[in-house]
Coordinates of C-alpha atoms and ligand atoms in Angstrom, one line a residue:
M73 CA 26.5 -115.1 -40.2
Y74 CA 28.5 -116.8 -42.5
T75 CA 28.7 -113.9 -44.9
Y76 CA 30.1 -111.1 -42.5
K77 CA 32.2 -113.5 -40.2
K78 CA 35.1 -111.8 -42.3
K79 CA 33.8 -108.1 -42.0
V80 CA 33.1 -108.0 -38.3
K81 CA 36.3 -110.0 -37.1
G82 CA 37.8 -108.0 -34.2
D83 CA 34.2 -106.2 -33.4
V84 CA 33.5 -107.8 -30.5
K85 CA 30.0 -106.4 -29.8
M86 CA 29.3 -107.8 -33.8
E87 CA 31.0 -111.0 -33.2
K88 CA 28.7 -111.9 -30.6
Q89 CA 25.4 -110.9 -32.3
L90 CA 26.8 -113.0 -35.2
E91 CA 27.3 -115.8 -32.8
Q92 CA 24.1 -115.6 -31.2
I93 CA 22.0 -115.6 -34.9
N94 CA 24.1 -118.5 -35.5
Q95 CA 23.2 -120.4 -32.7
L96 CA 19.6 -119.3 -33.7
F97 CA 19.7 -121.0 -36.7
E98 CA 21.1 -124.3 -34.8
T99 CA 18.2 -124.3 -31.8
A100 CA 15.5 -123.5 -33.9
L101 CA 15.8 -126.7 -36.4
P102 CA 13.1 -128.8 -36.3
K103 CA 14.5 -132.3 -35.2
N104 CA 12.9 -134.2 -38.3
L105 CA 15.5 -131.8 -40.6
T106 CA 18.6 -132.6 -38.7
N107 CA 20.0 -135.0 -41.3
K108 CA 18.3 -133.1 -44.1
I109 CA 20.6 -130.0 -44.2
I110 CA 23.7 -128.7 -45.4
K111 CA 25.7 -126.1 -44.0
P112 CA 28.3 -123.5 -45.0
E113 CA 31.1 -126.0 -43.6
D114 CA 29.6 -129.1 -45.0
R115 CA 31.5 -130.9 -48.0
D116 CA 28.7 -130.9 -50.4
Y117 CA 27.8 -127.1 -49.7
H118 CA 29.4 -126.2 -52.6
Y119 CA 27.2 -127.8 -54.9
V120 CA 24.1 -126.5 -53.3
R121 CA 24.7 -123.0 -52.2
S122 CA 23.8 -121.7 -56.0
S123 CA 21.5 -121.7 -58.7
Y124 CA 21.9 -121.7 -62.3
M125 CA 22.0 -117.6 -62.8
G126 CA 23.3 -116.8 -59.3
V127 CA 25.6 -117.5 -56.4
G128 CA 24.7 -117.9 -53.2
R129 CA 25.6 -117.8 -49.5
P130 CA 22.6 -119.4 -47.6
E131 CA 23.1 -120.2 -43.8
I132 CA 21.1 -123.5 -44.4
V133 CA 20.2 -125.6 -47.2
V134 CA 17.2 -127.8 -46.3
M135 CA 17.3 -131.0 -48.8
A136 CA 13.6 -131.7 -48.3
E137 CA 12.0 -135.5 -49.2
T138 CA 8.5 -135.3 -47.9
N139 CA 5.7 -132.9 -47.9
Q140 CA 6.4 -132.8 -43.7
D141 CA 9.9 -131.6 -44.5
V142 CA 8.4 -128.8 -46.0
V143 CA 5.8 -128.3 -43.3
D144 CA 8.7 -128.3 -41.2
T145 CA 11.1 -125.9 -43.1
I146 CA 8.2 -123.1 -43.1
A147 CA 7.8 -123.7 -39.5
Y148 CA 11.2 -123.2 -39.3
V149 CA 11.7 -119.9 -41.2
N150 CA 8.6 -118.7 -39.0
E151 CA 10.7 -119.2 -35.7
L152 CA 13.7 -117.4 -36.9
R153 CA 11.4 -114.5 -38.3
K154 CA 10.4 -114.3 -34.7
S155 CA 14.2 -113.1 -33.7
M156 CA 15.5 -111.9 -37.0
S157 CA 14.3 -108.7 -38.8
E158 CA 14.4 -110.6 -42.1
V159 CA 15.1 -114.0 -43.3
P160 CA 15.4 -114.5 -46.7
F161 CA 13.7 -117.6 -48.1
S162 CA 14.3 -119.4 -51.2
I163 CA 12.4 -122.1 -53.0
R164 CA 14.4 -124.4 -55.3
S165 CA 12.9 -127.0 -57.7
G166 CA 15.2 -127.2 -60.7
G167 CA 17.5 -124.2 -60.2
H168 CA 17.0 -122.8 -63.3
G169 CA 15.1 -119.3 -62.4
M170 CA 16.3 -116.5 -64.2
S171 CA 16.7 -114.1 -61.6
G172 CA 18.6 -116.3 -59.1
S173 CA 15.9 -116.1 -56.6
S174 CA 16.2 -120.0 -55.5
T175 CA 19.5 -118.8 -53.6
N176 CA 20.1 -116.1 -51.7
V177 CA 22.5 -114.7 -49.0
G178 CA 22.1 -115.3 -45.1
G179 CA 19.1 -117.2 -45.4
V180 CA 17.3 -120.3 -45.9
I181 CA 16.8 -122.5 -49.3
L182 CA 14.2 -125.1 -49.4
D183 CA 15.4 -127.3 -52.1
L184 CA 13.0 -130.1 -53.6
S185 CA 15.0 -131.6 -56.0
K186 CA 15.1 -135.1 -54.0
M187 CA 11.1 -134.7 -54.2
N188 CA 11.5 -135.7 -58.1
A189 CA 8.4 -138.6 -58.8
I190 CA 6.8 -138.9 -61.8
E191 CA 3.8 -141.0 -62.1
I192 CA 1.3 -141.9 -64.6
L193 CA -1.5 -142.5 -63.2
D194 CA -4.0 -143.1 -66.0
E195 CA -2.1 -143.9 -69.4
A196 CA -5.2 -143.9 -71.4
A197 CA -6.2 -140.3 -70.4
G198 CA -2.9 -138.8 -70.5
I199 CA -3.3 -138.0 -66.4
V200 CA 0.6 -137.6 -64.7
K201 CA 1.4 -136.7 -61.0
I202 CA 4.7 -135.0 -60.8
Q203 CA 6.5 -134.0 -57.9
A204 CA 7.9 -130.1 -57.9
G205 CA 11.3 -131.2 -58.1
A206 CA 11.6 -133.2 -61.2
Q207 CA 13.1 -131.4 -64.4
W208 CA 11.7 -131.2 -67.8
G209 CA 14.3 -133.6 -69.3
Q210 CA 13.5 -136.3 -66.7
V211 CA 9.7 -135.3 -67.6
A212 CA 10.3 -136.0 -71.4
G213 CA 12.3 -139.0 -70.7
T214 CA 9.8 -140.9 -68.5
L215 CA 7.0 -139.8 -70.9
A216 CA 8.4 -140.5 -74.2
P217 CA 8.2 -144.3 -74.0
H218 CA 4.4 -143.8 -72.7
D219 CA 3.8 -141.6 -76.1
L220 CA 2.8 -138.7 -73.8
I221 CA 3.9 -135.4 -74.0
I222 CA 3.4 -132.1 -71.9
T223 CA 4.3 -128.7 -73.1
S224 CA 6.8 -127.2 -71.1
G225 CA 10.2 -124.9 -71.9
N226 CA 12.7 -125.9 -74.1
F227 CA 15.4 -126.8 -71.6
G228 CA 15.3 -129.9 -69.8
D229 CA 17.3 -128.7 -66.7
V230 CA 14.4 -126.4 -66.1
G231 CA 12.8 -127.6 -62.7
V232 CA 8.9 -128.3 -63.1
G233 CA 8.2 -126.5 -60.0
G234 CA 9.1 -123.2 -61.4
I235 CA 7.7 -123.7 -64.7
A236 CA 4.5 -125.0 -63.7
T237 CA 3.8 -121.8 -61.3
S238 CA 4.5 -119.4 -63.7
G239 CA 4.0 -120.2 -67.3
G240 CA 5.9 -122.3 -69.6
S241 CA 6.5 -121.5 -73.1
G242 CA 8.1 -123.8 -75.4
Y243 CA 8.3 -126.3 -78.6
F244 CA 4.5 -126.9 -78.2
T245 CA 3.1 -123.8 -77.2
R246 CA 0.9 -123.0 -80.1
H247 CA -0.3 -127.0 -80.3
Q248 CA -1.0 -127.1 -76.6
G249 CA -0.6 -123.7 -74.7
L250 CA 1.2 -123.3 -71.9
T251 CA 2.4 -125.7 -68.8
I252 CA 0.2 -123.9 -66.5
D253 CA -2.6 -124.7 -68.8
H254 CA -2.1 -128.4 -68.4
V255 CA -2.1 -128.3 -64.8
I256 CA -5.3 -130.0 -63.5
G257 CA -4.7 -130.2 -59.5
A258 CA -1.8 -129.2 -57.2
T259 CA -0.5 -129.4 -53.8
L260 CA 0.3 -126.2 -52.3
I261 CA 1.7 -125.5 -48.8
T262 CA 1.1 -122.1 -47.5
A263 CA 3.3 -120.0 -44.9
D264 CA 1.0 -121.0 -42.3
G265 CA 1.9 -124.7 -42.9
V266 CA -1.4 -125.7 -44.1
I267 CA -1.6 -128.1 -47.2
H268 CA -3.7 -127.6 -49.9
E269 CA -5.2 -129.6 -52.7
L270 CA -5.9 -127.2 -55.3
S271 CA -8.2 -127.6 -58.4
E272 CA -11.1 -126.0 -60.2
T273 CA -13.4 -127.1 -57.7
S274 CA -11.1 -127.1 -54.5
E275 CA -10.0 -123.6 -53.3
P276 CA -10.6 -122.5 -56.9
E277 CA -9.1 -119.0 -56.2
L278 CA -6.0 -120.4 -55.1
F279 CA -5.6 -122.9 -57.8
W280 CA -6.5 -119.8 -60.5
G281 CA -3.2 -117.8 -58.4
L282 CA -1.2 -121.0 -58.5
R283 CA -1.3 -121.2 -62.4
G284 CA 0.7 -117.9 -63.4
G285 CA 1.6 -116.4 -59.9
G286 CA 2.1 -119.3 -57.9
T287 CA 5.8 -118.5 -57.0
Q288 CA 5.2 -116.4 -54.4
L289 CA 1.9 -118.1 -52.7
G290 CA 3.5 -121.0 -51.5
V291 CA 5.4 -123.8 -52.0
A292 CA 4.0 -126.1 -54.8
V293 CA 4.8 -129.7 -53.7
D294 CA 3.2 -131.5 -56.9
F295 CA 1.3 -131.1 -60.1
T296 CA -1.5 -133.1 -61.4
L297 CA -0.9 -132.7 -65.1
Q298 CA -3.0 -133.5 -68.3
A299 CA -0.7 -134.9 -71.1
H300 CA -1.4 -134.8 -74.6
K301 CA -1.2 -138.3 -76.2
V302 CA 0.9 -138.7 -79.3
N303 CA -0.3 -141.2 -82.1
S304 CA 3.1 -142.3 -83.0
T305 CA 3.9 -145.6 -84.9
T306 CA 7.1 -145.7 -82.8
H307 CA 8.4 -144.3 -79.4
D308 CA 11.6 -143.3 -81.2
A309 CA 9.6 -140.4 -82.9
S310 CA 6.8 -138.3 -81.7
V311 CA 7.3 -135.1 -83.5
I312 CA 9.0 -133.4 -86.6
Q313 CA 12.0 -131.0 -86.0
Q314 CA 13.4 -128.6 -88.5
H315 CA 16.5 -126.9 -87.7
I316 CA 17.4 -123.7 -90.1
T317 CA 20.3 -121.4 -89.9
Y318 CA 19.2 -118.1 -92.0
V319 CA 21.5 -115.7 -92.7
T320 CA 20.0 -112.3 -93.6
E321 CA 20.8 -108.9 -94.4
D322 CA 17.8 -107.3 -93.6
V323 CA 16.6 -108.7 -90.0
E324 CA 13.2 -106.0 -90.3
Q325 CA 12.1 -107.8 -93.1
F326 CA 13.2 -111.4 -91.5
V327 CA 11.1 -110.9 -88.7
A328 CA 7.9 -109.4 -90.5
N329 CA 8.2 -112.5 -92.8
W330 CA 8.7 -115.3 -90.2
G331 CA 5.8 -113.5 -88.1
R332 CA 3.3 -114.2 -91.1
W333 CA 4.3 -117.7 -92.0
I334 CA 4.2 -118.4 -88.3
K335 CA 0.7 -117.0 -88.0
Q336 CA -0.7 -119.0 -90.8
A337 CA 0.5 -122.3 -90.2
P338 CA -1.6 -125.0 -88.5
Q339 CA -1.3 -125.0 -84.6
E340 CA 1.0 -128.1 -84.8
M341 CA 3.9 -126.0 -85.6
T342 CA 5.5 -123.9 -83.0
S343 CA 9.2 -122.1 -83.8
F344 CA 11.7 -120.8 -81.9
L345 CA 14.0 -118.3 -82.9
M346 CA 17.9 -117.3 -81.6
I347 CA 18.9 -114.0 -83.7
Q348 CA 22.2 -112.6 -83.5
K349 CA 24.2 -109.8 -85.1
T350 CA 27.4 -111.2 -86.7
P351 CA 30.5 -109.5 -87.0
Q352 CA 30.2 -108.9 -90.8
N353 CA 27.1 -107.1 -90.1
V354 CA 24.9 -109.5 -91.4
Y355 CA 22.4 -111.6 -88.9
A356 CA 22.5 -114.9 -88.2
V357 CA 19.2 -116.7 -87.1
D358 CA 18.9 -120.4 -85.6
A359 CA 15.3 -121.3 -86.1
R360 CA 13.8 -124.7 -84.4
N361 CA 10.6 -125.3 -86.1
V362 CA 8.8 -128.3 -84.3
W363 CA 5.6 -129.9 -85.6
A364 CA 3.7 -131.5 -83.0
N365 CA 3.4 -134.9 -84.5
T366 CA 4.9 -137.1 -87.3
D367 CA 2.2 -136.5 -89.8
T368 CA 4.7 -135.6 -92.8
E369 CA 2.0 -134.9 -95.3
R370 CA 0.6 -131.9 -93.4
A371 CA 4.0 -131.0 -92.1
V372 CA 5.8 -130.9 -94.9
P373 CA 4.6 -128.1 -97.3
E374 CA 4.8 -125.8 -94.2
L375 CA 8.8 -126.9 -93.5
E376 CA 9.0 -125.8 -97.4
K377 CA 7.4 -122.3 -96.6
A378 CA 9.9 -122.2 -93.5
L379 CA 12.7 -122.6 -95.9
A380 CA 11.5 -120.0 -98.3
I381 CA 11.7 -117.4 -95.8
D382 CA 14.8 -115.8 -96.1
K383 CA 18.3 -117.0 -97.2
I384 CA 19.8 -120.1 -95.7
Y385 CA 22.8 -121.2 -94.3
D386 CA 22.0 -125.0 -93.7
H387 CA 19.1 -126.8 -92.6
S388 CA 18.0 -130.3 -91.6
E389 CA 14.6 -132.1 -91.0
N390 CA 14.2 -135.2 -88.5
M391 CA 11.7 -136.9 -86.4
M392 CA 12.8 -137.5 -83.0
S393 CA 11.3 -138.4 -79.8
Y394 CA 10.2 -136.2 -77.3
A395 CA 13.1 -137.5 -74.9
D396 CA 15.4 -136.5 -78.0
L397 CA 13.8 -132.6 -78.1
I398 CA 14.2 -132.0 -74.7
P399 CA 17.4 -133.5 -73.5
Y400 CA 18.8 -134.0 -69.9
P401 CA 22.0 -132.1 -69.3
Q402 CA 21.9 -132.5 -65.4
S403 CA 24.3 -129.7 -64.7
I404 CA 25.6 -128.6 -61.4
H405 CA 24.4 -125.2 -60.5
I406 CA 27.4 -122.9 -59.5
G407 CA 25.9 -119.5 -60.8
Q408 CA 27.7 -120.0 -64.1
Q409 CA 25.4 -118.2 -66.0
K410 CA 26.3 -114.8 -65.9
I411 CA 24.2 -112.7 -68.6
K412 CA 21.1 -110.9 -67.9
I413 CA 17.8 -111.2 -69.7
A414 CA 14.7 -108.8 -69.8
N415 CA 11.6 -109.8 -72.1
A416 CA 8.6 -108.4 -73.7
I417 CA 5.6 -109.9 -74.6
V418 CA 4.0 -107.8 -77.8
D419 CA 0.7 -107.8 -79.5
K420 CA 2.1 -108.2 -83.1
V421 CA 5.5 -109.8 -84.8
D422 CA 5.8 -107.2 -87.7
A423 CA 8.4 -105.2 -89.4
S424 CA 8.2 -102.7 -86.3
L425 CA 9.1 -105.3 -84.1
G426 CA 12.0 -106.5 -86.5
R427 CA 12.9 -102.6 -86.3
A428 CA 13.3 -102.6 -82.6
I429 CA 14.9 -106.3 -82.5
K430 CA 17.6 -104.6 -84.6
E431 CA 18.4 -101.6 -82.6
V432 CA 18.5 -103.7 -79.6
L433 CA 21.2 -106.1 -81.4
E434 CA 23.4 -103.3 -81.8
T435 CA 24.3 -104.4 -78.3
A436 CA 22.7 -107.7 -77.5
H437 CA 24.4 -110.9 -77.6
V438 CA 21.3 -112.6 -78.7
V439 CA 17.6 -112.0 -79.1
E440 CA 15.1 -115.1 -78.9
L441 CA 11.7 -114.9 -80.3
R442 CA 8.9 -117.0 -80.0
P443 CA 5.2 -117.0 -81.4
L444 CA 2.5 -116.9 -78.3
D445 CA -0.5 -117.6 -80.1
G446 CA -2.6 -120.7 -81.1
K447 CA -3.6 -122.4 -78.1
V448 CA -3.0 -120.0 -75.5
H449 CA -5.2 -117.7 -77.3
E450 CA -8.2 -120.3 -76.0
V451 CA -7.6 -120.1 -72.5
G452 CA -9.6 -117.4 -71.1
Q453 CA -7.9 -113.9 -70.0
D454 CA -9.5 -114.5 -66.2
E455 CA -9.0 -118.3 -66.4
T456 CA -5.6 -118.1 -64.7
A457 CA -3.0 -115.5 -63.6
W458 CA -1.1 -115.6 -66.7
A459 CA -2.6 -112.2 -67.8
H460 CA -1.3 -112.3 -71.8
R461 CA -3.5 -114.3 -73.6
H462 CA -4.4 -112.6 -76.8
R463 CA -0.6 -111.9 -77.7
D464 CA 1.3 -112.8 -80.8
G465 CA 5.0 -112.6 -79.8
F466 CA 7.4 -113.1 -76.8
L467 CA 10.9 -112.3 -77.2
S468 CA 13.7 -112.0 -74.8
V469 CA 17.3 -110.6 -74.8
W470 CA 20.5 -111.9 -73.7
M471 CA 23.0 -109.3 -72.3
S472 CA 25.8 -108.1 -70.2
P473 CA 25.0 -105.0 -69.3
K474 CA 26.5 -103.6 -66.0
S475 CA 23.5 -102.7 -64.5
D476 CA 19.7 -103.5 -64.7
D477 CA 19.0 -99.7 -65.6
Q478 CA 21.6 -100.7 -68.6
L479 CA 19.7 -103.6 -69.3
L480 CA 16.3 -102.2 -69.5
A481 CA 17.7 -99.2 -71.2
E482 CA 19.2 -101.2 -74.0
F483 CA 16.0 -103.4 -74.4
A484 CA 14.0 -100.0 -74.6
P485 CA 13.3 -100.1 -78.3
V486 CA 11.4 -103.6 -77.8
M487 CA 9.8 -102.2 -74.8
E488 CA 8.0 -99.6 -76.5
L489 CA 5.8 -102.4 -78.3
A490 CA 5.5 -104.8 -75.1
T491 CA 1.9 -105.1 -73.5
G492 CA 3.3 -107.2 -71.4
M493 CA 6.2 -109.3 -69.7
Y494 CA 6.7 -112.9 -68.6
G495 CA 7.8 -112.9 -65.1
A496 CA 9.6 -116.0 -64.9
Y497 CA 11.9 -115.0 -67.8
S498 CA 13.1 -112.1 -66.4
S499 CA 16.4 -111.3 -64.4
I500 CA 15.1 -108.2 -63.1
T501 CA 12.2 -108.5 -60.2
T502 CA 11.5 -104.8 -59.6
S503 CA 7.9 -103.8 -59.0
E504 CA 8.3 -102.3 -63.0
V505 CA 8.4 -105.9 -63.9
S506 CA 5.6 -106.9 -61.8
E507 CA 3.1 -104.7 -62.9
L508 CA 3.7 -105.6 -66.6
A509 CA 3.8 -109.4 -65.8
W510 CA 0.4 -109.0 -63.7
P511 CA -1.0 -106.0 -65.3
G512 CA -4.4 -104.4 -63.7
K513 CA -7.1 -106.7 -62.8
T514 CA -4.7 -109.8 -62.7
G515 CA -2.4 -107.7 -60.6
K516 CA -5.2 -106.7 -57.8
R517 CA -6.5 -110.3 -57.8
L518 CA -3.5 -111.7 -57.1
K519 CA -2.2 -109.1 -54.4
A520 CA -5.3 -109.9 -52.6
L521 CA -4.6 -113.8 -52.6
K522 CA -0.9 -112.9 -51.5
N523 CA -2.1 -110.7 -48.5
Q524 CA -4.5 -113.8 -47.7
V525 CA -2.3 -116.3 -47.7
D526 CA 1.2 -114.9 -47.0
P527 CA 0.5 -111.6 -44.9
E528 CA 3.8 -111.4 -43.5
G529 CA 5.8 -112.0 -46.6
V530 CA 7.4 -115.4 -45.8
F531 CA 8.0 -116.2 -49.3
N532 CA 10.1 -113.0 -49.6
T533 CA 12.3 -113.8 -53.0
G534 CA 11.8 -113.9 -56.5
L535 CA 9.2 -111.5 -58.4
Q536 CA 6.3 -110.3 -55.9
V537 CA 3.2 -108.9 -56.9
Ligands
FAD1616 C1 18.5 -121.8 -69.7 C2 16.9 -121.5 -69.3 C3 16.3 -121.7 -70.2 C4 14.9 -121.5 -69.9 N1 14.0 -121.9 -71.1 C5 12.8 -121.6 -70.9 C6 11.6 -122.0 -72.0 O1 11.9 -122.6 -73.2 N2 10.3 -121.8 -71.2 C7 9.9 -120.8 -70.2 O2 8.7 -120.7 -70.1 N3 10.9 -120.5 -69.2 C8 12.3 -121.0 -69.7 N4 13.1 -120.3 -68.5 C9 12.6 -120.0 -67.7 C10 12.4 -120.7 -66.3 O3 11.2 -121.5 -67.1 C11 11.8 -120.0 -65.2 O4 13.1 -119.4 -64.7 C12 11.5 -120.9 -63.9 O5 11.1 -120.3 -62.9 C13 12.9 -122.2 -63.7 O6 11.8 -123.1 -62.7 P1 13.1 -123.6 -61.8 O7 12.3 -124.7 -61.1 O8 14.1 -124.4 -62.3 O9 13.6 -122.6 -61.0 P2 14.2 -122.3 -59.6 O10 15.4 -121.4 -59.7 O11 14.4 -123.3 -59.0 O12 13.1 -121.3 -58.9 C14 12.7 -120.0 -59.5 C15 11.8 -119.5 -58.3 O13 10.5 -120.1 -58.8 C16 9.8 -120.5 -57.6 N5 9.4 -121.7 -57.5 C17 10.5 -122.7 -57.7 N6 9.9 -124.1 -57.1 C18 8.7 -123.6 -56.6 C19 7.8 -124.3 -56.1 N7 7.5 -125.5 -56.1 N8 6.4 -123.8 -55.5 C20 6.6 -122.5 -55.7 N9 7.3 -121.7 -56.0 C21 8.6 -121.8 -56.7 C22 10.7 -119.7 -56.4 O14 10.3 -118.2 -56.3 C23 11.9 -119.4 -57.0 O15 12.6 -118.5 -57.0 C24 14.5 -120.9 -69.0 C25 15.4 -120.5 -67.8 C26 16.6 -120.8 -68.3 C27 17.5 -120.5 -67.2

């Protein structure tokens, strides 16, 4: 195989075995896919081999265009598995997965980026159908002129497939909940090649698992989503964004004050913090506060309260469109992001969390902090496979550790307060992370579903229940 060719040069037996495997990758390929694959020797390989967080060396990347291509790719992987003990198989939608699992070494990548259609099915009702390979910046750009918004991640290059199967916390979390809370239907193709149309009434158990645990059950090729209709007078302004840079000596007190402010704020307000320790031993906090419409009368008093949380270095307040809030950089993925990320979901945002963050910032580059209350709490604990419905905070740490163990050790002060983890927001995919992402009953139920639809473990990359 590509990876080992150099290593086995001169070893006749190994060279022969590798040649056989290479041939297998060729001969097992369904005819329909012949013109849709990219191999290591191809010119475009450099652009498709990696994800944002990981450099990969797959044997084959399938650039799927249709549901049939997805079915054929799964059949191909099943065929390879008959002769190879392990076939790494990655699904890639936006390529922004934190663990880098949408690429691999020596296996197959199913790339869905060409399956990126966004269709407004019913504008008045806000019903939208989106293929998994679309990215959120594209979604925002398409929906903004129709005054429609879907709560998603904050970053425009993140894929619809990864978020709509795993969670989705962003600038509208308190107002609209998670992305998965807006999925009202989906098409999932399982390891046996069967195409399932999922909704509350069609295969409800699989629909439950898809929303929060979907990354390991099959390939989600499209989603029907309930978008939120904004009552704006102009498409150029759907929301109010406040950008504040605080400078504080007391990060413990800052976190407690911010926690109190966001908890009392109406649900229209969501806030996103990036906290850093500066070389001058003070803390710089970059806050993006988003009010989910343009009602200044209600928003301004809350924005003023935010200005009173701590000392301010700079601030600005703007009305902007949904498309400007989630810009679409369209970066090429070459494994450029080298940092590692761990996260924690916590019951309360208070001074003890502030103390833990202070400790972590002795070594971390950045701590992100977001609220997880509001609409997220209004969905029942058992309604989706996202098990963290009654918590107040979600935070993550960005570090450059030498190992996963070091990352977890340095994040330990926060982990002591953690009651859960967001699986898709973690560089680490160990069973410890899995148990926190899908604890207790949720984990058992999801495991039963996984055993039912993927008993052989065909979908074998990324976090597994
Ligand atoms: C810079 C950055 C910012 C981020 N910001 C946010 C944020 O604000 N909020 C938030 O909630 N998350 C955020 N994330 C995390 C992100 O949402 C998840 O990592 C998500 O899984 C990425 O989706 P993707 O399609 O781009 O990922 P990919 O890398 O394409 O896929 C990641 C994994 O998801 C699974 N997967 C992908 N597509 C499918 C599919 N169609 N069917 C089944 N499984 C699939 C696969 O297991 C794959 O390995 C961010 C990540 C990065 C790198």
